[in-house]
Coordinates of N, CA, C and O in Angstrom, one line a residue:
M7 N -1.6 -1.3 69.5 CA -2.7 -0.3 69.6 C -2.3 1.0 70.3 O -2.6 2.0 69.8
V8 N -1.6 0.8 71.4 CA -1.2 2.0 72.1 C -0.2 2.8 71.3 O -0.3 4.1 71.3
T9 N 0.7 2.2 70.6 CA 1.6 2.9 69.7 C 0.9 3.7 68.6 O 1.3 4.8 68.4
A10 N -0.1 3.1 68.0 CA -0.9 3.8 67.0 C -1.6 5.0 67.6 O -1.6 6.0 66.9
V11 N -2.2 4.9 68.7 CA -2.9 6.0 69.3 C -1.9 7.1 69.7 O -2.1 8.3 69.5
A12 N -0.7 6.7 70.2 CA 0.3 7.7 70.6 C 0.8 8.4 69.3 O 1.0 9.6 69.3
L13 N 1.0 7.6 68.3 CA 1.5 8.2 67.0 C 0.5 9.2 66.5 O 0.8 10.3 66.0
G14 N -0.8 8.8 66.5 CA -1.9 9.6 66.0 C -1.9 10.9 66.8 O -2.1 12.0 66.3
A15 N -1.8 10.8 68.1 CA -1.8 12.0 69.0 C -0.6 12.9 68.7 O -0.7 14.1 68.7
F16 N 0.5 12.3 68.5 CA 1.8 13.1 68.2 C 1.6 13.8 66.9 O 2.0 15.0 66.8
L17 N 1.1 13.1 65.9 CA 0.9 13.8 64.6 C -0.1 14.9 64.7 O 0.1 16.0 64.0
L18 N -1.2 14.7 65.4 CA -2.2 15.8 65.6 C -1.5 17.0 66.3 O -1.8 18.1 65.9
L19 N -0.8 16.8 67.4 CA -0.1 17.9 68.1 C 0.9 18.6 67.2 O 1.0 19.8 67.2
A20 N 1.6 17.8 66.4 CA 2.6 18.4 65.4 C 1.9 19.3 64.4 O 2.4 20.4 64.1
R21 N 0.8 18.8 63.9 CA 0.0 19.6 62.9 C -0.5 20.9 63.6 O -0.5 22.0 63.0
L22 N -1.0 20.8 64.8 CA -1.5 21.9 65.5 C -0.4 22.9 65.8 O -0.6 24.1 65.6
A23 N 0.7 22.5 66.2 CA 1.9 23.3 66.5 C 2.3 24.1 65.2 O 2.6 25.3 65.3
A24 N 2.4 23.3 64.1 CA 2.8 24.0 62.9 C 1.8 25.1 62.5 O 2.2 26.1 62.0
G25 N 0.5 24.8 62.7 CA -0.5 25.9 62.4 C -0.3 27.1 63.3 O -0.4 28.2 62.8
L26 N -0.1 26.9 64.5 CA 0.1 28.0 65.5 C 1.4 28.8 65.1 O 1.4 30.0 65.2
V27 N 2.4 28.1 64.8 CA 3.7 28.8 64.5 C 3.5 29.6 63.2 O 4.0 30.7 63.1
G28 N 2.9 28.9 62.2 CA 2.7 29.6 60.9 C 1.8 30.9 61.1 O 2.1 32.0 60.6
S29 N 0.8 30.8 62.0 CA 0.0 32.0 62.2 C 0.7 33.0 63.0 O 0.6 34.2 62.7
A30 N 1.6 32.6 63.9 CA 2.4 33.6 64.6 C 3.4 34.3 63.7 O 3.6 35.6 63.8
L31 N 4.0 33.6 62.8 CA 4.9 34.2 61.8 C 4.2 35.2 60.9 O 4.7 36.3 60.7
T32 N 3.0 34.9 60.4 CA 2.3 35.8 59.5 C 1.8 37.0 60.3 O 1.8 38.1 59.8
D33 N 1.4 36.8 61.5 CA 0.9 37.9 62.4 C 2.1 38.9 62.6 O 1.9 40.1 62.6
A34 N 3.3 38.3 62.8 CA 4.4 39.2 63.1 C 4.8 40.0 61.8 O 5.1 41.2 61.9
V35 N 4.7 39.4 60.7 CA 5.0 40.1 59.4 C 3.9 41.2 59.2 O 4.2 42.3 58.8
D36 N 2.6 40.8 59.4 CA 1.5 41.8 59.3 C 1.8 43.0 60.2 O 1.5 44.1 59.8
G37 N 2.3 42.7 61.4 CA 2.6 43.8 62.3 C 3.6 44.7 61.8 O 3.7 45.9 62.2
E38 N 4.5 44.3 61.0 CA 5.5 45.1 60.4 C 5.0 45.8 59.1 O 5.4 47.0 58.8
L39 N 4.1 45.2 58.4 CA 3.6 45.7 57.2 C 2.6 46.8 57.4 O 2.5 47.8 56.7
R40 N 1.8 46.7 58.4 CA 0.7 47.7 58.7 C 1.2 49.1 58.9 O 0.7 50.1 58.3
P41 N 2.3 49.3 59.7 CA 2.8 50.7 59.8 C 3.4 51.2 58.5 O 3.3 52.4 58.2
A42 N 3.9 50.4 57.7 CA 4.5 50.8 56.4 C 3.3 51.2 55.4 O 3.4 52.2 54.7
V43 N 2.2 50.5 55.5 CA 1.1 50.9 54.7 C 0.5 52.2 55.2 O 0.1 53.0 54.4
S44 N 0.4 52.3 56.5 CA -0.1 53.5 57.1 C 0.7 54.8 56.7 O 0.1 55.8 56.2
A45 N 2.0 54.7 56.7 CA 2.9 55.8 56.4 C 2.7 56.1 54.9 O 2.7 57.2 54.5
A46 N 2.7 55.0 54.1 CA 2.6 55.2 52.6 C 1.2 55.8 52.3 O 1.1 56.7 51.4
A47 N 0.2 55.3 52.9 CA -1.2 55.9 52.7 C -1.3 57.3 53.0 O -1.9 58.1 52.3
D48 N -0.6 57.7 54.1 CA -0.6 59.2 54.5 C 0.1 60.0 53.4 O -0.3 61.1 53.1
A49 N 1.2 59.4 52.9 CA 1.9 60.1 51.8 C 1.1 60.3 50.6 O 1.0 61.4 50.0
V50 N 0.4 59.2 50.1 CA -0.4 59.2 48.9 C -1.6 60.2 49.1 O -1.9 61.0 48.2
T51 N -2.2 60.2 50.3 CA -3.3 61.1 50.6 C -2.9 62.6 50.5 O -3.6 63.4 50.1
A52 N -1.6 62.8 50.9 CA -1.1 64.2 50.9 C -0.5 64.5 49.5 O 0.0 65.7 49.4
G53 N -0.5 63.6 48.6 CA 0.0 63.9 47.2 C 1.5 63.7 47.1 O 2.1 64.1 46.1
R54 N 2.1 63.0 48.1 CA 3.6 62.7 48.0 C 3.8 61.2 47.6 O 2.9 60.4 47.7
P55 N 4.9 60.9 47.0 CA 5.2 59.5 46.6 C 5.4 58.6 47.9 O 5.9 59.0 48.9
A56 N 4.9 57.4 47.7 CA 5.1 56.4 48.8 C 6.4 55.8 48.6 O 6.9 55.6 47.5
R57 N 7.1 55.5 49.7 CA 8.4 54.9 49.7 C 8.5 53.6 50.4 O 7.9 53.3 51.4
S58 N 9.3 52.7 49.8 CA 9.6 51.4 50.4 C 10.6 51.6 51.6 O 11.3 52.6 51.6
A59 N 10.5 50.7 52.5 CA 11.4 50.9 53.7 C 12.1 49.5 54.0 O 11.4 48.6 54.4
G60 N 13.4 49.5 53.8 CA 14.1 48.3 54.1 C 13.7 47.1 53.3 O 13.6 47.1 52.1
E61 N 13.3 46.0 54.0 CA 12.9 44.8 53.3 C 11.4 44.8 52.9 O 10.9 43.9 52.3
I62 N 10.7 45.9 53.2 CA 9.3 46.0 52.9 C 9.1 46.8 51.6 O 9.6 47.9 51.4
D63 N 8.5 46.2 50.6 CA 8.2 46.8 49.3 C 6.8 47.5 49.4 O 5.8 46.9 49.8
V64 N 6.8 48.8 49.1 CA 5.5 49.6 49.1 C 5.2 49.9 47.7 O 6.0 50.3 46.9
R65 N 3.9 49.7 47.3 CA 3.5 49.9 45.9 C 2.1 50.7 46.0 O 1.4 50.6 47.0
V66 N 1.9 51.5 44.9 CA 0.6 52.2 44.8 C 0.0 51.7 43.5 O 0.6 51.8 42.4
L67 N -1.2 51.2 43.6 CA -2.0 50.6 42.5 C -3.3 51.3 42.4 O -3.8 51.9 43.4
D68 N -4.0 51.2 41.2 CA -5.4 51.6 41.2 C -6.2 50.4 41.8 O -5.6 49.4 42.2
T69 N -7.4 50.6 42.0 CA -8.2 49.6 42.7 C -8.4 48.3 41.9 O -8.9 47.3 42.5
A70 N -8.0 48.3 40.7 CA -8.0 47.1 39.9 C -6.7 46.3 39.9 O -6.6 45.2 39.4
G71 N -5.7 46.9 40.6 CA -4.4 46.3 40.7 C -3.3 46.7 39.7 O -2.2 46.2 39.8
T72 N -3.6 47.7 38.9 CA -2.7 48.2 37.9 C -1.8 49.2 38.6 O -2.3 50.1 39.3
P73 N -0.5 49.1 38.5 CA 0.5 50.0 39.1 C 0.3 51.5 38.6 O 0.1 51.7 37.4
V74 N 0.3 52.4 39.5 CA 0.3 53.8 39.1 C 1.5 54.5 39.6 O 1.7 55.7 39.5
D75 N 2.5 53.7 40.2 CA 3.7 54.3 40.7 C 4.9 54.1 39.8 O 6.0 54.4 40.1
G76 N 4.6 53.6 38.5 CA 5.7 53.4 37.6 C 6.5 52.1 37.7 O 7.3 51.8 36.9
G77 N 6.1 51.3 38.7 CA 6.8 50.0 38.8 C 6.1 48.9 38.1 O 5.0 49.1 37.5
P78 N 6.7 47.7 38.1 CA 6.1 46.6 37.4 C 4.8 46.1 38.1 O 4.6 46.4 39.3
R79 N 4.0 45.4 37.3 CA 2.8 44.9 37.9 C 3.1 43.8 39.0 O 3.9 42.9 38.8
P80 N 2.6 44.0 40.2 CA 2.8 43.0 41.2 C 2.2 41.6 40.9 O 1.2 41.6 40.2
A81 N 2.7 40.6 41.5 CA 2.2 39.2 41.3 C 0.9 39.0 42.2 O 0.9 38.2 43.1
L82 N -0.1 39.7 41.8 CA -1.4 39.6 42.5 C -2.5 39.4 41.5 O -2.5 40.1 40.5
D83 N -3.4 38.4 41.8 CA -4.5 38.2 40.9 C -5.7 39.0 41.3 O -5.6 39.7 42.4
G84 N -6.7 39.0 40.6 CA -7.9 39.9 40.9 C -8.5 39.6 42.2 O -8.9 40.5 42.9
R85 N -8.6 38.3 42.6 CA -9.1 38.0 43.9 C -8.3 38.6 45.1 O -8.8 39.1 46.0
E86 N -7.0 38.5 44.9 CA -6.0 39.0 45.9 C -6.1 40.5 46.0 O -6.1 41.1 47.1
V87 N -6.3 41.2 44.9 CA -6.4 42.6 44.9 C -7.7 43.0 45.6 O -7.7 43.9 46.4
R88 N -8.8 42.3 45.4 CA -10.1 42.6 46.0 C -10.0 42.4 47.6 O -10.5 43.2 48.3
L89 N -9.3 41.3 48.0 CA -9.1 41.1 49.4 C -8.2 42.2 50.0 O -8.6 42.7 51.1
L90 N -7.2 42.6 49.4 CA -6.4 43.7 49.9 C -7.2 45.0 50.0 O -7.0 45.7 51.0
A91 N -8.0 45.3 49.0 CA -8.8 46.5 49.0 C -9.8 46.4 50.1 O -10.2 47.5 50.7
A92 N -10.2 45.2 50.5 CA -11.2 45.1 51.6 C -10.4 45.1 53.0 O -11.1 44.9 54.0
G93 N -9.1 45.2 53.0 CA -8.4 45.3 54.2 C -7.9 43.9 54.7 O -7.4 43.8 55.9
E94 N -8.0 42.9 53.9 CA -7.6 41.5 54.3 C -6.1 41.3 53.9 O -5.8 41.5 52.7
P95 N -5.3 40.8 54.7 CA -3.9 40.4 54.3 C -4.0 39.2 53.4 O -4.9 38.4 53.4
V96 N -2.9 39.1 52.5 CA -2.9 38.0 51.5 C -1.5 37.5 51.5 O -0.5 38.2 51.6
S97 N -1.4 36.1 51.4 CA -0.1 35.5 51.2 C -0.1 35.0 49.7 O -1.1 34.4 49.2
T98 N 1.0 35.2 49.0 CA 1.1 34.8 47.6 C 2.4 34.1 47.4 O 3.4 34.3 48.1
G99 N 2.4 33.2 46.3 CA 3.6 32.6 45.8 C 4.6 32.2 46.9 O 4.3 32.2 48.1
T100 N 5.7 31.8 46.4 CA 6.8 31.5 47.4 C 8.1 31.9 46.8 O 8.3 32.0 45.6
F101 N 9.0 32.3 47.7 CA 10.4 32.6 47.4 C 11.2 31.6 48.2 O 11.2 31.7 49.5
R102 N 11.8 30.6 47.5 CA 12.5 29.5 48.2 C 11.6 28.8 49.2 O 12.0 28.5 50.3
G103 N 10.3 28.7 48.9 CA 9.4 28.0 49.8 C 8.7 28.9 50.8 O 7.8 28.4 51.5
D104 N 9.1 30.1 50.9 CA 8.5 31.1 51.8 C 7.5 32.0 51.1 O 7.8 32.5 50.0
P105 N 6.3 32.2 51.7 CA 5.3 33.0 51.0 C 5.7 34.5 51.1 O 6.5 34.9 51.9
R106 N 5.1 35.3 50.2 CA 5.2 36.7 50.2 C 3.9 37.2 50.9 O 2.8 36.8 50.4
R107 N 4.0 38.0 51.9 CA 2.8 38.5 52.6 C 2.5 40.0 52.1 O 3.4 40.8 52.0
W108 N 1.2 40.3 51.9 CA 0.8 41.6 51.5 C -0.3 42.1 52.4 O -1.1 41.4 52.9
V109 N -0.2 43.4 52.6 CA -1.3 44.2 53.4 C -1.6 45.4 52.6 O -0.7 46.0 52.0
G110 N -2.8 45.8 52.6 CA -3.2 47.0 51.8 C -4.3 47.8 52.4 O -5.0 47.4 53.3
R111 N -4.4 49.0 51.8 CA -5.5 49.9 52.2 C -5.8 50.8 51.0 O -4.9 51.3 50.4
V112 N -7.1 51.1 50.9 CA -7.6 52.0 49.8 C -7.6 53.4 50.4 O -8.1 53.6 51.5
V113 N -7.0 54.4 49.7 CA -7.0 55.8 50.1 C -7.4 56.7 48.9 O -7.4 56.2 47.8
S114 N -7.6 57.9 49.1 CA -7.9 58.9 48.0 C -6.7 59.8 47.9 O -6.2 60.3 48.9
T115 N -6.4 60.1 46.6 CA -5.4 61.1 46.3 C -6.0 62.5 46.5 O -7.2 62.6 46.7
P116 N -5.2 63.5 46.5 CA -5.8 64.9 46.6 C -6.8 65.2 45.6 O -7.7 66.0 45.9
D117 N -6.7 64.6 44.4 CA -7.8 64.9 43.4 C -9.0 63.9 43.5 O -9.9 63.9 42.7
G118 N -9.0 63.1 44.5 CA -10.1 62.2 44.8 C -10.0 60.8 44.1 O -10.9 60.0 44.3
A119 N -9.0 60.5 43.4 CA -8.8 59.2 42.8 C -8.5 58.1 43.8 O -7.6 58.3 44.7
P120 N -9.2 57.0 43.8 CA -8.9 55.9 44.8 C -7.6 55.2 44.4 O -7.4 54.9 43.2
R121 N -6.8 54.9 45.4 CA -5.6 54.2 45.2 C -5.5 53.1 46.2 O -5.9 53.3 47.4
L122 N -5.0 51.9 45.8 CA -4.7 50.8 46.7 C -3.2 50.9 47.1 O -2.4 50.6 46.2
V123 N -2.9 51.2 48.3 CA -1.5 51.2 48.8 C -1.3 49.9 49.4 O -2.0 49.4 50.3
V124 N -0.2 49.2 48.9 CA 0.1 47.9 49.5 C 1.5 47.8 49.9 O 2.4 48.5 49.4
A125 N 1.8 47.0 50.9 CA 3.2 46.7 51.4 C 3.3 45.2 51.4 O 2.4 44.5 51.7
A126 N 4.5 44.7 51.0 CA 4.8 43.3 50.9 C 6.2 43.0 51.5 O 7.1 43.8 51.4
A127 N 6.3 41.8 52.0 CA 7.6 41.3 52.5 C 7.5 39.8 52.4 O 6.5 39.1 52.5
D128 N 8.7 39.2 52.2 CA 8.8 37.7 52.3 C 8.8 37.3 53.7 O 9.4 37.9 54.6
V129 N 8.0 36.2 54.0 CA 8.0 35.6 55.3 C 9.2 34.6 55.4 O 9.0 33.4 55.2
V130 N 10.4 35.2 55.6 CA 11.6 34.4 55.6 C 11.6 33.3 56.7 O 11.3 33.6 57.9
G131 N 11.9 32.1 56.3 CA 12.0 31.0 57.3 C 10.7 30.3 57.5 O 10.6 29.4 58.3
Y132 N 9.6 30.8 56.8 CA 8.3 30.2 57.1 C 8.3 28.7 56.8 O 7.9 27.9 57.6
A133 N 8.8 28.3 55.6 CA 8.7 26.9 55.2 C 9.5 26.0 56.1 O 9.1 25.0 56.5
A134 N 10.7 26.5 56.4 CA 11.6 25.7 57.3 C 11.0 25.5 58.7 O 11.0 24.5 59.3
T135 N 10.5 26.6 59.2 CA 9.9 26.6 60.6 C 8.7 25.8 60.7 O 8.5 25.0 61.6
V136 N 7.8 25.9 59.7 CA 6.5 25.2 59.8 C 6.6 23.8 59.5 O 6.0 22.9 60.1
H137 N 7.5 23.5 58.5 CA 7.6 22.1 58.1 C 8.6 21.3 59.0 O 8.6 20.2 59.2

């Protein structure tokens, strides 16, 4: 009986720790993506092209998720685009078991057209660390 209770407590603590570590990893990635979105949003608002920085991919979309920057359509569904437009970060798909994290912001171009500026990066090591 004591072994079963101890095992149950251990599994509960392991699950809690995995959740906390996962949250810390996504928060760290969000902390890197937000400045990239901010810089890109400033560029789009000023009529300049947004640029990717290092491992962070920056994209400019219309508010329906269609690219307006000449790049391919990102792997985002309608729900994820709506969450990004509302300022909520999104995790999508996996790359070798690691999710891709997205942060976005809606801005206006100089002619008043709304644009969704998004930045994305893979959360490298997420699967191995959490599991």
